[in-house]
């Protein structure tokens, strides 16, 4: 990571951002913003996420401000009274070519332009995020905080990256190994980056070689490239997020991201890639919400998976009308 202030050395900056006493962020609230659709799949995840936001919002150590579901369906849905929501337009029909995530940067562009956002910072989140511990503002001044993904490797795709990040901008290692979520970022920075993020996403999707190489993480690469084009570097925080079943212990980490299926046999052994005797996979519930009181994992399954299922069960037990709301 580099700093672009010539009066400060890289060593001084690295020390500065690692010291929580350097910058007083205790009053720097961030708006929790997630992009979502009106499909049952997106709705039930958003409801569970909002439940846990409300649980941890005012706990010691939290810098959470308001919550916004940025709904890119173009019209209100039946969660408007339950979850604070701002409706924006989807991309013109056919432009996403079935890759619905392309709507994410466009949603942020519209929200930032049209909404009144009180907080100075924004957490870009997703519906399948659960707050397992109170989350402070991890950003420092003009340096957002992001989670480093092991599969975002700009240096391994330099030939493709150069189509969007010219050599005069510098080496590709100036591109952080992140996506847009989770990221805590100053609102003013995101206002600058978002239009570039949208344009890069669309250009990448239009390029067959790039589309094939990046696949379902194309929009993540687009955000990373767009940030670098604006000379924005992220503080990389591995404790930002856990991803069961690969991360085993909750510890002091902040978010559980349940994007991967969790499959185990009755001995508590992982059977990833093969449907387990016990499983939890969000994709099992594409057309409607999971039932209340899911069975807990077998003995020996990692703490993260157990905590995930317990958190889902607590939310579904306490959200009114859980089983009744099944469609947009």
C-alpha positions as CSV (number, residue, x, y, z in Angstrom):
1,X,0.0,0.0,0.0
2,X,1.2,3.5,-0.9
3,X,0.5,7.0,0.3
4,X,0.4,9.8,-2.2
5,X,1.6,12.5,0.3
6,X,5.2,13.2,-0.4
7,X,5.8,14.5,3.1
8,X,5.0,11.2,4.7
9,X,6.9,8.0,4.3
10,X,5.3,4.6,3.6
11,X,6.5,3.4,7.0
12,X,4.9,6.4,8.8
13,X,1.6,5.9,7.0
14,X,1.5,2.2,7.7
15,X,2.1,2.9,11.4
16,X,-0.5,5.6,11.4
17,X,-3.3,3.6,10.0
18,X,-2.5,0.6,12.2
19,X,-2.8,2.7,15.3
20,X,-6.5,3.2,16.3
21,X,-5.5,6.2,18.4
22,X,-4.2,8.1,15.4
23,X,-7.5,9.0,14.0
24,X,-10.6,9.6,16.2
25,X,-13.3,7.7,14.3
26,X,-15.6,7.3,17.3
27,X,-18.1,9.9,15.9
28,X,-17.6,9.0,12.3
29,X,-20.8,7.0,11.8
30,X,-21.3,5.1,8.6
31,X,-24.5,4.3,6.7
32,X,-24.9,0.6,6.2
33,X,-25.9,0.3,2.6
34,X,-26.7,-2.9,0.7
35,X,-27.9,-3.3,-2.8
36,X,-30.8,-5.7,-3.2
37,X,-33.6,-6.9,-5.5
38,X,-37.2,-7.7,-4.8
39,X,-36.8,-11.5,-5.3
40,X,-37.7,-13.8,-2.4
41,X,-34.1,-14.9,-2.4
42,X,-32.8,-11.3,-1.8
43,X,-35.7,-10.4,0.5
44,X,-35.2,-13.1,3.1
45,X,-31.5,-12.4,3.3
46,X,-32.1,-8.7,3.7
47,X,-34.5,-9.3,6.5
48,X,-32.1,-11.4,8.5
49,X,-29.3,-8.9,7.9
50,X,-31.4,-6.0,9.1
51,X,-32.4,-8.0,12.2
52,X,-28.7,-8.3,13.2
53,X,-27.9,-4.7,12.3
54,X,-30.5,-3.7,14.8
55,X,-29.1,-6.1,17.4
56,X,-25.5,-4.7,17.2
57,X,-26.1,-1.1,16.1
58,X,-25.9,0.5,19.5
59,X,-23.5,-2.0,21.2
60,X,-20.1,-0.6,22.5
61,X,-17.6,-0.5,19.7
62,X,-20.2,0.0,16.9
63,X,-20.0,3.1,14.7
64,X,-23.1,2.2,12.7
65,X,-25.4,4.9,11.6
66,X,-28.6,4.4,9.6
67,X,-29.4,1.4,7.4
68,X,-30.3,1.6,3.7
69,X,-31.5,-1.1,1.4
70,X,-30.8,0.3,-2.1
71,X,-33.5,-1.6,-4.0
72,X,-32.7,-1.6,-7.7
73,X,-36.0,-3.0,-8.9
74,X,-37.3,0.4,-10.0
75,X,-40.4,0.0,-7.9
76,X,-41.3,-0.4,-4.2
77,X,-41.8,-3.9,-2.8
78,X,-43.5,-5.4,0.3
79,X,-40.6,-4.7,2.7
80,X,-40.7,-0.9,2.4
81,X,-42.3,-0.6,5.9
82,X,-40.0,-3.2,7.5
83,X,-36.6,-2.1,6.2
84,X,-35.4,1.4,5.4
85,X,-35.3,1.4,1.6
86,X,-34.3,3.7,-1.3
87,X,-35.7,2.7,-4.7
88,X,-33.5,3.2,-7.7
89,X,-33.8,2.0,-11.3
90,X,-32.2,-1.1,-12.7
91,X,-30.0,-1.0,-15.8
92,X,-31.9,-0.8,-19.1
93,X,-33.3,-4.2,-20.0
94,X,-30.7,-6.5,-21.4
95,X,-27.6,-4.4,-20.5
96,X,-26.6,-6.7,-17.6
97,X,-26.9,-9.8,-19.9
98,X,-28.0,-11.9,-17.0
99,X,-25.2,-10.7,-14.7
100,X,-27.4,-8.9,-12.2
101,X,-24.5,-7.7,-10.1
102,X,-23.8,-5.1,-12.8
103,X,-26.8,-3.2,-11.2
104,X,-24.7,-2.7,-8.0
105,X,-22.5,0.2,-9.2
106,X,-25.4,1.8,-11.1
107,X,-27.5,1.6,-7.9
108,X,-24.8,3.3,-5.9
109,X,-24.4,6.1,-8.5
110,X,-28.2,6.8,-8.3
111,X,-28.4,6.6,-4.5
112,X,-25.4,8.9,-3.9
113,X,-26.8,11.4,-6.4
114,X,-30.5,11.4,-5.2
115,X,-30.5,10.5,-1.6
116,X,-29.9,12.6,1.5
117,X,-27.2,10.7,3.4
118,X,-26.4,12.1,6.8
119,X,-23.3,10.0,7.5
120,X,-19.8,10.9,6.3
121,X,-18.9,7.3,5.6
122,X,-20.6,4.3,4.0
123,X,-20.4,0.6,4.5
124,X,-21.0,-1.2,1.2
125,X,-22.6,-4.5,2.3
126,X,-24.6,-7.4,0.9
127,X,-27.7,-9.2,2.0
128,X,-25.8,-12.3,3.0
129,X,-23.8,-10.5,5.6
130,X,-24.4,-11.0,9.3
131,X,-22.9,-8.8,12.0
132,X,-21.3,-11.2,14.4
133,X,-19.6,-8.5,16.4
134,X,-20.1,-4.7,16.7
135,X,-18.3,-3.1,13.7
136,X,-16.3,0.1,14.2
137,X,-15.4,2.5,11.5
138,X,-12.2,0.8,10.1
139,X,-11.5,3.6,7.5
140,X,-8.8,6.1,8.1
141,X,-9.2,9.6,6.5
142,X,-9.0,9.1,2.8
143,X,-8.1,5.4,3.1
144,X,-11.2,3.1,2.9
145,X,-11.1,-0.3,4.7
146,X,-11.7,-3.4,2.6
147,X,-11.5,-7.2,2.9
148,X,-8.8,-8.9,0.9
149,X,-10.2,-11.7,-1.2
150,X,-7.8,-14.6,-2.0
151,X,-9.2,-14.9,-5.5
152,X,-8.8,-11.3,-6.6
153,X,-5.3,-11.3,-8.1
154,X,-4.7,-8.4,-10.4
155,X,-1.0,-9.3,-11.0
156,X,-2.0,-12.6,-12.5
157,X,-4.2,-10.9,-15.0
158,X,-2.0,-8.0,-16.0
159,X,-2.6,-8.3,-19.7
160,X,-6.4,-8.0,-19.2
161,X,-6.1,-5.4,-16.5
162,X,-4.0,-3.2,-18.8
163,X,-7.1,-2.8,-21.0
164,X,-8.6,-0.7,-18.2
165,X,-5.6,0.4,-16.2
166,X,-3.0,1.9,-18.5
167,X,0.7,1.6,-17.8
168,X,1.1,5.3,-17.1
169,X,-1.0,4.8,-13.9
170,X,1.7,2.6,-12.5
171,X,2.2,-1.1,-11.7
172,X,-0.8,-3.4,-11.3
173,X,0.1,-4.0,-7.7
174,X,-1.5,-0.6,-7.0
175,X,-4.8,-2.4,-7.5
176,X,-6.0,-3.8,-4.2
177,X,-7.2,-7.4,-4.0
178,X,-10.7,-6.4,-3.0
179,X,-14.3,-6.1,-4.2
180,X,-16.7,-3.3,-3.3
181,X,-18.1,-5.2,-0.4
182,X,-17.4,-5.1,2.4
183,X,-15.8,-1.7,2.2
184,X,-16.1,1.3,4.6
185,X,-15.4,4.4,2.6
186,X,-15.9,8.2,2.8
187,X,-19.0,9.2,1.0
188,X,-17.1,11.9,-1.0
189,X,-14.7,9.2,-2.3
190,X,-17.4,6.9,-3.3
191,X,-19.2,9.7,-5.2
192,X,-16.0,10.0,-7.2
193,X,-15.3,6.3,-7.7
194,X,-18.9,5.0,-8.5
195,X,-19.3,6.4,-12.0
196,X,-15.9,5.0,-13.0
197,X,-16.8,1.7,-11.3
198,X,-20.0,1.5,-13.4
199,X,-18.2,2.4,-16.6
200,X,-15.4,-0.1,-16.0
201,X,-17.9,-2.8,-15.1
202,X,-19.8,-2.3,-18.4
203,X,-16.6,-2.2,-20.4
204,X,-15.3,-5.4,-18.8
205,X,-18.6,-7.2,-19.5
206,X,-18.4,-6.0,-23.2
207,X,-15.0,-7.5,-23.6
208,X,-15.3,-11.3,-24.2
209,X,-11.8,-12.1,-22.9
210,X,-12.3,-10.1,-19.7
211,X,-15.8,-11.5,-19.2
212,X,-14.5,-15.1,-19.5
213,X,-11.5,-14.5,-17.3
214,X,-13.3,-12.8,-14.4
215,X,-16.7,-14.4,-14.6
216,X,-18.8,-13.9,-11.5
217,X,-16.2,-11.6,-9.8
218,X,-16.0,-9.2,-12.8
219,X,-17.7,-6.4,-10.9
220,X,-15.3,-6.9,-8.0
221,X,-12.3,-6.4,-10.3
222,X,-14.1,-3.4,-11.8
223,X,-14.3,-1.7,-8.3
224,X,-10.7,-2.5,-7.5
225,X,-9.5,-1.0,-10.9
226,X,-11.8,2.0,-10.5
227,X,-10.4,2.8,-7.0
228,X,-6.8,2.5,-8.3
229,X,-7.7,4.9,-11.2
230,X,-8.7,7.4,-8.5
231,X,-5.5,6.7,-6.6
232,X,-7.4,5.3,-3.7
233,X,-5.8,2.6,-1.6
234,X,-7.6,0.4,0.9
235,X,-6.6,-0.7,4.3
236,X,-6.8,-4.4,4.1
237,X,-8.5,-6.0,7.1
238,X,-8.7,-9.8,7.2
239,X,-10.8,-9.5,10.4
240,X,-13.5,-7.6,8.5
241,X,-15.2,-10.8,7.4
242,X,-15.4,-14.6,7.9
243,X,-16.5,-17.0,5.1
244,X,-17.7,-20.4,6.4
245,X,-16.9,-23.2,6.0
246,X,-13.3,-22.1,5.3
247,X,-12.9,-19.8,8.3
248,X,-13.3,-21.9,11.5
249,X,-13.4,-19.5,14.5
250,X,-15.4,-16.3,15.1
251,X,-13.1,-14.6,17.4
252,X,-13.1,-10.8,17.1
253,X,-14.0,-10.8,13.5
254,X,-17.0,-8.6,12.4
255,X,-19.1,-10.1,9.6
256,X,-20.1,-13.6,8.6
257,X,-20.5,-13.9,4.9
258,X,-22.5,-17.1,4.0
259,X,-21.9,-17.2,0.3
260,X,-20.4,-20.8,0.3
261,X,-22.4,-23.9,0.9
262,X,-21.7,-25.7,4.2
263,X,-21.9,-29.5,3.7
264,X,-20.9,-32.1,6.4
265,X,-21.4,-35.7,7.1
266,X,-22.8,-36.8,10.5
267,X,-19.3,-37.1,11.8
268,X,-18.8,-33.4,11.4
269,X,-16.5,-33.8,8.4
270,X,-16.6,-31.3,5.5
271,X,-17.9,-32.7,2.2
272,X,-17.5,-29.6,0.1
273,X,-18.6,-30.2,-3.5
274,X,-20.8,-33.0,-2.4
275,X,-24.2,-32.6,-0.7
276,X,-23.7,-33.4,2.9
277,X,-25.9,-35.4,5.3
278,X,-26.2,-32.0,7.0
279,X,-26.1,-28.8,5.0
280,X,-26.8,-25.2,4.9
281,X,-26.6,-23.4,1.6
282,X,-28.5,-20.2,0.9
283,X,-29.1,-21.4,-2.7
284,X,-31.4,-24.1,-1.3
285,X,-33.9,-21.2,-0.8
286,X,-34.0,-19.4,-4.1
287,X,-37.8,-19.2,-4.3
288,X,-38.6,-18.6,-0.7
289,X,-37.2,-18.2,2.8
290,X,-35.7,-21.0,4.9
291,X,-38.0,-22.5,7.5
292,X,-37.7,-21.5,11.1
293,X,-35.7,-23.6,13.5
294,X,-33.1,-25.1,11.1
295,X,-31.3,-28.2,12.5
296,X,-28.0,-27.4,14.1
297,X,-24.8,-28.9,12.6
298,X,-23.4,-32.2,13.9
299,X,-20.8,-32.2,16.7
300,X,-17.4,-31.2,15.4
301,X,-18.5,-28.7,12.8
302,X,-16.6,-25.4,13.1
303,X,-17.8,-22.6,15.3
304,X,-18.4,-20.3,12.4
305,X,-21.0,-22.6,10.9
306,X,-22.7,-23.3,14.2
307,X,-22.9,-19.5,14.9
308,X,-24.3,-18.9,11.4
309,X,-27.1,-21.3,11.8
310,X,-27.9,-20.1,15.3
311,X,-28.0,-16.5,14.0
312,X,-30.3,-17.4,11.2
313,X,-32.6,-19.3,13.6
314,X,-32.7,-16.4,16.1
315,X,-33.6,-13.9,13.3
316,X,-36.3,-16.1,11.8
317,X,-37.8,-16.8,15.2
318,X,-38.2,-13.1,15.9
319,X,-39.1,-11.6,12.5
320,X,-42.9,-11.2,12.3
321,X,-44.6,-13.0,9.4
322,X,-41.4,-14.9,8.5
323,X,-43.2,-17.7,6.7
324,X,-45.9,-15.5,5.1
325,X,-43.7,-13.2,3.1
326,X,-42.5,-15.3,0.1
327,X,-42.6,-13.0,-2.9
328,X,-42.0,-9.4,-4.0
